[in-house]
Short mmCIF file of C-alpha atoms in Angstrom, two decimals:
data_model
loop_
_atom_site.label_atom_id
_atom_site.label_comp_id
_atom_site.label_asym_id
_atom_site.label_seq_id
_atom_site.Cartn_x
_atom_site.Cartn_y
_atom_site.Cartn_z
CA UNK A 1 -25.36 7.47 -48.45
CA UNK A 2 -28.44 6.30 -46.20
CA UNK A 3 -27.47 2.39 -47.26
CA UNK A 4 -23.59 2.95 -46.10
CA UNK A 5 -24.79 4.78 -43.05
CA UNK A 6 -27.14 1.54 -42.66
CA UNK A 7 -24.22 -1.23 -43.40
CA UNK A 8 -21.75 0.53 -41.07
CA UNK A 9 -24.64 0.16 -38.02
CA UNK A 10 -24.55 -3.42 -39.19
CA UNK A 11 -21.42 -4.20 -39.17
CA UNK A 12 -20.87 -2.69 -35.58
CA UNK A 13 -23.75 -4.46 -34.53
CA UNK A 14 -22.37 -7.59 -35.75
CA UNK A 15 -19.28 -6.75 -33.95
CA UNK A 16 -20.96 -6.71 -31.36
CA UNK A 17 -23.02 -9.57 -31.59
CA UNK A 18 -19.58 -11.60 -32.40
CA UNK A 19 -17.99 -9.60 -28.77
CA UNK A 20 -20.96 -11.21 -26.78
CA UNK A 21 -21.01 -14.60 -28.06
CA UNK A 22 -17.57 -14.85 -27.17
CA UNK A 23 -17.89 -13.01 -23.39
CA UNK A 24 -17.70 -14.89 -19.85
CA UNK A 25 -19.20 -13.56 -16.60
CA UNK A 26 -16.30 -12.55 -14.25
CA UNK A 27 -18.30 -13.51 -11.09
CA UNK A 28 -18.81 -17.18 -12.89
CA UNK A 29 -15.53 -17.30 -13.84
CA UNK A 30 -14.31 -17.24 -10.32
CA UNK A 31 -16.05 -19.65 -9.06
CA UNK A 32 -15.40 -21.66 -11.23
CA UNK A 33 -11.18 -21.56 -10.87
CA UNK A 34 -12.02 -21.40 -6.67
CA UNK A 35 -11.32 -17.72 -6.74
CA UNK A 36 -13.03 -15.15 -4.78
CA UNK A 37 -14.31 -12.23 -6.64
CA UNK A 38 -13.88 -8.37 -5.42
CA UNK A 39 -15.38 -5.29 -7.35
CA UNK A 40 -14.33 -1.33 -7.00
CA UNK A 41 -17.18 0.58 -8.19
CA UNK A 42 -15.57 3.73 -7.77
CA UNK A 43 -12.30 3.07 -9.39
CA UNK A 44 -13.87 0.29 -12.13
CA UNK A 45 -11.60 -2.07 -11.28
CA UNK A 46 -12.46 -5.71 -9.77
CA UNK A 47 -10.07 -8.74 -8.88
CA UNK A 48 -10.21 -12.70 -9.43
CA UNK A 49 -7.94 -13.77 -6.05
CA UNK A 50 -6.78 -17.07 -6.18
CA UNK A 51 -4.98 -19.55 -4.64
CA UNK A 52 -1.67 -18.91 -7.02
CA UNK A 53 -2.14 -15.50 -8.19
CA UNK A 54 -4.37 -12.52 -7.77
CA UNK A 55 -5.67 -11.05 -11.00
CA UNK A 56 -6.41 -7.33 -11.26
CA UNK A 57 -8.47 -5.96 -13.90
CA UNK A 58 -9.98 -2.57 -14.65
CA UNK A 59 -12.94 -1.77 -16.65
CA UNK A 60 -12.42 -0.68 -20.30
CA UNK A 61 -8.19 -0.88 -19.99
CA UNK A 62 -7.11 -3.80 -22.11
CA UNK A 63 -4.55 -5.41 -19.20
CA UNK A 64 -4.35 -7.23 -16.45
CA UNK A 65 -1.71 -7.25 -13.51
CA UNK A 66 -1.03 -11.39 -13.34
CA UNK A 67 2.00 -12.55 -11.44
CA UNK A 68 3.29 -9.07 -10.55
CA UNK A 69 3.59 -7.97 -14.27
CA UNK A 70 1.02 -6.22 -17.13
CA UNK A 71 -0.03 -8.44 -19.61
CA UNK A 72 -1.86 -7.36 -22.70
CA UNK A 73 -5.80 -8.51 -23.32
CA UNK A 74 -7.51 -9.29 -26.20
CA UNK A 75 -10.53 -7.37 -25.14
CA UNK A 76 -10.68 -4.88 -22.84
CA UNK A 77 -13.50 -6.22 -20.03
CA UNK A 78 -16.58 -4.40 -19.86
CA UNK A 79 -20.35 -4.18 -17.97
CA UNK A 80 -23.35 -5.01 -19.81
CA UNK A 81 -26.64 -5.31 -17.74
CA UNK A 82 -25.40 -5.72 -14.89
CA UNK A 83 -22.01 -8.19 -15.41
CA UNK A 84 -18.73 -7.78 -15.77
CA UNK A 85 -17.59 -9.12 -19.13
CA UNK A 86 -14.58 -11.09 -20.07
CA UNK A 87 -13.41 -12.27 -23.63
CA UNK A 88 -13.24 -16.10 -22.95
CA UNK A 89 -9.64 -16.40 -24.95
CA UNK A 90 -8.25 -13.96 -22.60
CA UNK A 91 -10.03 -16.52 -19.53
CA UNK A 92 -8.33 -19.16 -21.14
CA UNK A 93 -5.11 -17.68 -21.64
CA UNK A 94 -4.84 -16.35 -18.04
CA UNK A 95 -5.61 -20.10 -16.41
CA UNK A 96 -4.04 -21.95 -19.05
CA UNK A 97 -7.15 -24.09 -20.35
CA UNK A 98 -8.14 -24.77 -23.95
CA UNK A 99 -11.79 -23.83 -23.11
CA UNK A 100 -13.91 -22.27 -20.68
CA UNK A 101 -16.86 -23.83 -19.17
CA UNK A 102 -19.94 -22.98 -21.17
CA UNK A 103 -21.68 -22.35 -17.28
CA UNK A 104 -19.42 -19.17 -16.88
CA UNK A 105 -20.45 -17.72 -20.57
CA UNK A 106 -23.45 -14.81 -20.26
CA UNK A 107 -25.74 -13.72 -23.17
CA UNK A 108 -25.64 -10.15 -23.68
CA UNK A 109 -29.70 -10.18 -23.08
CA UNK A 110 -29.26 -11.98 -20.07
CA UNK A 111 -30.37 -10.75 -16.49
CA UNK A 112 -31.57 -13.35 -14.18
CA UNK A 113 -27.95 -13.61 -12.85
CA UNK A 114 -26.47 -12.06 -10.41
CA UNK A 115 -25.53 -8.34 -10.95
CA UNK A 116 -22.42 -6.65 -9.66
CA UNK A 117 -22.31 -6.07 -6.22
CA UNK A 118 -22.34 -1.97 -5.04
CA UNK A 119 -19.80 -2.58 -2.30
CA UNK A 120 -16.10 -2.57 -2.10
CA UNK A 121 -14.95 -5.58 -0.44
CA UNK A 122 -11.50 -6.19 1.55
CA UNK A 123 -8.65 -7.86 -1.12
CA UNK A 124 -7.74 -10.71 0.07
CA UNK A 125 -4.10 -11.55 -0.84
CA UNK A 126 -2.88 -15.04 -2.61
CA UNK A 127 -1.77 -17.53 0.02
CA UNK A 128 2.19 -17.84 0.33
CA UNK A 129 3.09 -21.19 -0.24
CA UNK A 130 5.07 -22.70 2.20
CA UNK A 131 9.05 -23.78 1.69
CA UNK A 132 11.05 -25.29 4.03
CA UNK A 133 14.51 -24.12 1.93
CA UNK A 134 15.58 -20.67 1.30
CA UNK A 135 13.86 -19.39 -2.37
CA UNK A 136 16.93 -18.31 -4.48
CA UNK A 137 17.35 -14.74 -5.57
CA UNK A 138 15.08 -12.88 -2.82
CA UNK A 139 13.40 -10.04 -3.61
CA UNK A 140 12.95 -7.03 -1.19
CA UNK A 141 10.16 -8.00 0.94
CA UNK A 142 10.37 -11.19 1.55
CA UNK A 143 13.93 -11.41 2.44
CA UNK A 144 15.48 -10.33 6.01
CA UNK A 145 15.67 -6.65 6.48
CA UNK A 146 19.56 -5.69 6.90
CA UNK A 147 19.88 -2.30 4.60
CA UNK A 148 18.17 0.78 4.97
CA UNK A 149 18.03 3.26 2.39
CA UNK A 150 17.87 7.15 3.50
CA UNK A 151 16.32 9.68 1.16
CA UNK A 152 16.52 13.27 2.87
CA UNK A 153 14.02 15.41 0.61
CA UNK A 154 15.22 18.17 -1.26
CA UNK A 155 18.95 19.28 -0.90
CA UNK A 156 20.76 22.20 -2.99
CA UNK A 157 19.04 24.55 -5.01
CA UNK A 158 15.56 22.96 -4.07
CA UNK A 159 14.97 24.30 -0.52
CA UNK A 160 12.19 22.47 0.16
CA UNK A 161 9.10 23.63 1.96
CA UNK A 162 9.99 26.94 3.81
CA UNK A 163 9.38 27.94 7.16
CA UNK A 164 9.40 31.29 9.19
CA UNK A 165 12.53 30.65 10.28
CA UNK A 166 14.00 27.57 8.61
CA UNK A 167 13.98 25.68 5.09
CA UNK A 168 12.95 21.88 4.66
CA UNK A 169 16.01 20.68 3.23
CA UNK A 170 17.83 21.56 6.67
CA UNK A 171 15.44 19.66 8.71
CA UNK A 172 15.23 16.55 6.65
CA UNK A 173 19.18 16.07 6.37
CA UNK A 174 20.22 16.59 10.41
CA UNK A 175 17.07 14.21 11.31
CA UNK A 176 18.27 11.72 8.44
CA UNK A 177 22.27 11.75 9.88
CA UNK A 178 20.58 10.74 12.82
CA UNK A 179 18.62 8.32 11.72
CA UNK A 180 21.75 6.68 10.04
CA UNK A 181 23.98 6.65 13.45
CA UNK A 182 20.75 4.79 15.20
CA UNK A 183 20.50 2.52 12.81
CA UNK A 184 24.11 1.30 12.35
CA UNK A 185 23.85 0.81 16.12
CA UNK A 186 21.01 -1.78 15.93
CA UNK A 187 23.20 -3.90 12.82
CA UNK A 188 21.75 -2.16 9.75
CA UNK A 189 23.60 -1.39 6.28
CA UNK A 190 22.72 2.06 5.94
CA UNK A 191 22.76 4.28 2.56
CA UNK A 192 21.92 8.25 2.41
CA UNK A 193 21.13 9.31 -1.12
CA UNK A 194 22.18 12.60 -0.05
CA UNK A 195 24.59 13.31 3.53
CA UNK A 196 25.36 17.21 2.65
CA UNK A 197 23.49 20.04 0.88
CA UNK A 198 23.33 18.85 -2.81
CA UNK A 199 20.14 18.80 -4.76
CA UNK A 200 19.72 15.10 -6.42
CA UNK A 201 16.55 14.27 -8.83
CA UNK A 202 13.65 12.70 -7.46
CA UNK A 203 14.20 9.78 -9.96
CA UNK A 204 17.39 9.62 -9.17
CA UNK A 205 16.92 8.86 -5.65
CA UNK A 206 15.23 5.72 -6.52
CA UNK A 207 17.57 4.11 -9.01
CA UNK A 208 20.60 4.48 -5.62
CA UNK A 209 17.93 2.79 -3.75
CA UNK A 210 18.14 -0.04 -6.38
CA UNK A 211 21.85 0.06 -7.20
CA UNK A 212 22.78 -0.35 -3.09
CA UNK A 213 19.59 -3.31 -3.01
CA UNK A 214 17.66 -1.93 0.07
CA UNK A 215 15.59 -3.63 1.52
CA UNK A 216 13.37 -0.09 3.04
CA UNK A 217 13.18 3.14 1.29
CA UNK A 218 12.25 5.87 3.50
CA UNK A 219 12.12 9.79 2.07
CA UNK A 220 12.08 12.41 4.52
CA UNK A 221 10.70 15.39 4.57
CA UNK A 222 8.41 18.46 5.82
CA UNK A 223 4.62 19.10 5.46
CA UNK A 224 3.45 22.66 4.41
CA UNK A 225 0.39 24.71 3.42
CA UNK A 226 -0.07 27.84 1.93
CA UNK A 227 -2.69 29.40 4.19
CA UNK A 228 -3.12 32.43 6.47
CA UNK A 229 -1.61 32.93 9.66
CA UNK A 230 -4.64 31.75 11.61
CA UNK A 231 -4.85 28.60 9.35
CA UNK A 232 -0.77 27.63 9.18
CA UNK A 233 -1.48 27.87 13.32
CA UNK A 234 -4.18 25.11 13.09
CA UNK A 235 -2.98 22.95 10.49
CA UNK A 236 -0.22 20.44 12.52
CA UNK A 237 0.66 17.16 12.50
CA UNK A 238 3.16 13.73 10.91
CA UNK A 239 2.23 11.77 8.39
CA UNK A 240 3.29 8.07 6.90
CA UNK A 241 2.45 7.93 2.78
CA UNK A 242 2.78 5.00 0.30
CA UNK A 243 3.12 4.60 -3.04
CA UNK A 244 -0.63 3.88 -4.27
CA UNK A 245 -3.71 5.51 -5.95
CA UNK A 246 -4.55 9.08 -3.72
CA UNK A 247 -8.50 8.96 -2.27
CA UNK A 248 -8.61 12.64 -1.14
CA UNK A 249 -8.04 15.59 -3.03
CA UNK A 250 -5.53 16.49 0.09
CA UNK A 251 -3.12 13.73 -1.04
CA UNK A 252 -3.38 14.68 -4.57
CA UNK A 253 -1.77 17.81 -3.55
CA UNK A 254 0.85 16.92 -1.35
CA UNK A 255 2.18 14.59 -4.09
CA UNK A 256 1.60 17.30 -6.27
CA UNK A 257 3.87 19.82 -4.39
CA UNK A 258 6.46 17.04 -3.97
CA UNK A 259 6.83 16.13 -7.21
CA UNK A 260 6.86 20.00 -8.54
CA UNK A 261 10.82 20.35 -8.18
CA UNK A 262 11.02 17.45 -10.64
CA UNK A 263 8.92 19.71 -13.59
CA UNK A 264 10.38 23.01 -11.86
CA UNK A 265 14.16 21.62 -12.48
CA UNK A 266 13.44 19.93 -16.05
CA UNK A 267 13.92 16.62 -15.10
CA UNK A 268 13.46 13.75 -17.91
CA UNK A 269 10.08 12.41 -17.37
CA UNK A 270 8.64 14.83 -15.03
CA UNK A 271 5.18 15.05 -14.23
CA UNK A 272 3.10 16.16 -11.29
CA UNK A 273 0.66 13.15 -11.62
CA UNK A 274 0.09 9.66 -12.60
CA UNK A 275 -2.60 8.91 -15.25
CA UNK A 276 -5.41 6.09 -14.50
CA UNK A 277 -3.74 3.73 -16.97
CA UNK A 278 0.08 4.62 -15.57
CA UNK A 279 -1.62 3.71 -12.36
CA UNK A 280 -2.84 0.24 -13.56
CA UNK A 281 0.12 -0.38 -15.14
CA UNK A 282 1.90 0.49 -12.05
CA UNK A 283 0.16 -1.53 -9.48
CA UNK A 284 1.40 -4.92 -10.91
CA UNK A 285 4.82 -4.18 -10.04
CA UNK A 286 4.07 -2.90 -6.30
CA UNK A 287 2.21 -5.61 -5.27
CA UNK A 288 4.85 -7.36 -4.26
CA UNK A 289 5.91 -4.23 -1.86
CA UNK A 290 2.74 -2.73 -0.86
CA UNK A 291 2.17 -5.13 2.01
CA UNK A 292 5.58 -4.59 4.20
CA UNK A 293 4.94 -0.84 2.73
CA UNK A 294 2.01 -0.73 5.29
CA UNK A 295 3.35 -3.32 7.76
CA UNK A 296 6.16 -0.56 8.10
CA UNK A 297 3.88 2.41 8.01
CA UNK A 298 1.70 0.60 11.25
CA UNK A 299 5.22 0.28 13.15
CA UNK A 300 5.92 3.61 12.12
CA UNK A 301 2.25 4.52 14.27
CA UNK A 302 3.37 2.45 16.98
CA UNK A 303 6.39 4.38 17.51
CA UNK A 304 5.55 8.18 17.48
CA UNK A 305 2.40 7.39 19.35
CA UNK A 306 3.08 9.20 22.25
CA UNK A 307 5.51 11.65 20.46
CA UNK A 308 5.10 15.70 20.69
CA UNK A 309 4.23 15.97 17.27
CA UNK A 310 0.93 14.06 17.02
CA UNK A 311 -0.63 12.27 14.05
CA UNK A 312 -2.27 13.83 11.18
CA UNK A 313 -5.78 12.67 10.87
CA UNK A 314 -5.28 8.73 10.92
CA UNK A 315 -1.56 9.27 10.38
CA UNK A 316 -1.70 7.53 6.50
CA UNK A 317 -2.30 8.36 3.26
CA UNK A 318 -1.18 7.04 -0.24
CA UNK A 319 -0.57 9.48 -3.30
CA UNK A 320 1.85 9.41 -6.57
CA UNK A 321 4.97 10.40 -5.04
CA UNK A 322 7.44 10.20 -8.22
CA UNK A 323 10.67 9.88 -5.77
CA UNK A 324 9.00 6.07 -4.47
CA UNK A 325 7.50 5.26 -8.17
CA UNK A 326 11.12 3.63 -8.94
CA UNK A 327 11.81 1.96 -5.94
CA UNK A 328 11.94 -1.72 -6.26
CA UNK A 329 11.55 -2.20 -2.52
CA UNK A 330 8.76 -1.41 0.29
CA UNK A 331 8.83 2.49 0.76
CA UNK A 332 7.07 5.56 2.41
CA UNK A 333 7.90 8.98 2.35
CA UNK A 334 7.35 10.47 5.86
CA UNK A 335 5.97 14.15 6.44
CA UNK A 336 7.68 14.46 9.44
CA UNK A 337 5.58 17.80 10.78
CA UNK A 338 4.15 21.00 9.16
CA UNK A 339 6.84 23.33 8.55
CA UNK A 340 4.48 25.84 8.08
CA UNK A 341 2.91 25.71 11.68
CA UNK A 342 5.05 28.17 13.96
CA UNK A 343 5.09 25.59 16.73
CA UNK A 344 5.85 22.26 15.55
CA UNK A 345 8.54 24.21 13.22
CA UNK A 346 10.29 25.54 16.41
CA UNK A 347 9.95 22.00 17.66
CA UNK A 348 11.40 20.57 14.50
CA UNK A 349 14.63 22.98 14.91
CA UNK A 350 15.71 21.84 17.54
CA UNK A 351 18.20 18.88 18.20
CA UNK A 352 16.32 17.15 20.52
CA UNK A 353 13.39 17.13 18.72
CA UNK A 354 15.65 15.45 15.86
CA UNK A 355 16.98 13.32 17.64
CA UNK A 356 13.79 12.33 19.30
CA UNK A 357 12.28 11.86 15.70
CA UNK A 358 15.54 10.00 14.50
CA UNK A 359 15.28 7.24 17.67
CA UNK A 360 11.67 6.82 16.68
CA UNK A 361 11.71 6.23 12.83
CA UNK A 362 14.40 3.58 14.06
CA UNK A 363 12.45 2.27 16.76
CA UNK A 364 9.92 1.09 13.75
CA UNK A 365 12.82 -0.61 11.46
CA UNK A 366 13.60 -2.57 14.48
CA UNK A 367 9.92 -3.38 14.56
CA UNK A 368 9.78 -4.16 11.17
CA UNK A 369 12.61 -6.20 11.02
CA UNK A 370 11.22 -8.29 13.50
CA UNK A 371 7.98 -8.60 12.10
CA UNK A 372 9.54 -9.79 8.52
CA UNK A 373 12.01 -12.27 10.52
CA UNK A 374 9.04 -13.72 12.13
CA UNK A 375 6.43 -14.43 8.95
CA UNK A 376 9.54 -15.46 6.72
CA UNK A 377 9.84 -18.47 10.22
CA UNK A 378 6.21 -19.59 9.61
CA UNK A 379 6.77 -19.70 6.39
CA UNK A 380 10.12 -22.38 7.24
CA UNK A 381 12.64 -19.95 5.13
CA UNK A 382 16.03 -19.53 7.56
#
């Protein structure tokens, strides 16, 4: 028994041994394709950004986003003192050589190099190329902005957040009507996945989205807390989210209440929240949104600036929201106030405040629009 228990420790030591021989160091391997290297301690993930593609790996999860898409590894990467680890066929495979440089390969005893920096650094996104014809088949994001898709939260037998006096779903649908009529007036297509009182599920929402090809998802709906009296008084304010990996234990919870009518009315797939690896897999696929996501989101700032209901905190956050997880567009879902505070929920009642809300979300389309119309010019596309 002793000998087996012996051979086994060999053989995964051998394993092992075999793993290392065959490793490269991430940071080497960077520099040596001209890519600039960027490592997430917190979330274990790091990225190789070059001039063609921006590769996106996380520690221990066998994938890597390349090109907008998952693709399978051979090895998972890992740390060992001090480096980040990558099998060299997987290197090889991802840049399309036959072999990798033996400079970028790291013994597993090795630590004279240099270790893994502590710090987040800023991603820096591929470079565009530049085309003086129109690319065929545009994709949402980089074409011109003409439809607007209109999600009204809610609807039916799924009130919403409730007030004192009102209910969510109320709010939501007379500010998105309005919305629609101010937007038709500036040129836009406009689509409402719901214009009466009908409940629609969350994934649902997102395949009409698809289906009508917007080009901007926006979900509306009504912040809440369940507080005391004193604390519901307090707690005030509007708030843009994208679709992206929470940071505070607020936004986890948010989601989490937004996504509950999905489990709460047995819809197919339902869950509360994404895993780490649904996450991963997820990011490859809104890459190409997530930048006009927050170039809408900062013209959505702009424009309720000096609005009565004031900004929540910085005014953006990012959580799992299942009703933007299908969109194959840019998309937020927009708290528009807390429903639960007795004052902006008085405010929210009220037509003028609707309308006021309506002219402003529409004031940032515009915006956006515009700022899309100009980068697709220096980019030469008509």
């Amino acid at each position: 028994m002793r000998n087996l228990v012996w051979y086994i420790l060999f053989c995964v030591a051998l394993a092992a041994s075999a793993w290392a021989a065959n490793t490269v160091d991430a940071e080497q391997v960077a520099k040596q394709h001209k890519a600039s290297f960027h490592w997430f301690p917190i979330q274990k993930t790091f990225i190789l950004a070059g001039e063609t593609d921006t590769l996106k790996f996380a520690i221990g999860l066998p994938y890597v986003s390349s090109h907008g898409k998952s693709v399978d590894l051979k090895h998972a990467p890992e740390i060992a003192d001090g480096h980040i680890l990558l099998d060299s066929a997987d290197v090889a495979s991802l840049y399309g050589v036959g072999n990798v440089q033996a400079a970028a390969a790291v013994p597993a005893s090795s630590s004279s190099s240099v270790k893994v920096s502590s710090s987040s650094a800023k991603i820096v996104a591929a470079a565009a190329p530049v085309t003086a014809t129109k690319p065929k088949n545009e994709t949402a994001g980089t074409r011109e902005v003409k439809t607007i898709v209109i999600d009204p939260g809610h609807g039916g037998k799924d009130t919403g957040a409730q007030g004192k006096n009102s209910n969510e779903k109320d709010i939501v649908l007379a500010v998105g009507k309005l919305l629609k009529k101010e937007l038709e007036k500036e040129g836009f297509k406009v689509k409402m996945t719901r214009d009466k009182d009908v409940f629609i599920e969350l994934g649902e929402r997102a395949n009409l989205a698809n289906q009508w090809d917007g080009d901007l998802f926006i979900s509306l709906h009504c912040n809440a807390i369940d507080a005391s009296p004193e604390r519901k008084k307090q707690i005030k304010g509007y708030h843009v989210y994208v679709l992206r990996a929470p940071e505070s234990e607020e936004d986890k919870a948010i989601a989490r209440r937004e996504n509950k009518v999905a489990t709460l009315y047995g819809e197919k797939n339902a869950k509360e929240e994404l895993s780490p690896l649904e996450w991963f897999k997820l990011e490859a696929r809104l890459e190409k949104y997530k930048q006009n996501s927050y170039m809408f989101t900062e013209q959505m700032l702009k424009a309720f600036d000096d609005g009565k209901i004031k900004r929540q905190g910085g005014g953006v956050g990012g959580a799992g929201f299942m009703v933007l997880v299908g969109a194959l567009m840019p998309a937020v879902l927009f708290e528009i106030g807390f429903i639960s505070n007795p004052e902006e929920e008085a405010y929210m009642m009220t037509n003028k405040a609707q309308a006021d809300i309506a002219e402003r979300i529409s004031k940032a389309v515009s915006a956006y629009k515009n700022a899309v119309h100009n980068y697709r010019e220096t980019l030469g596309r008509q």
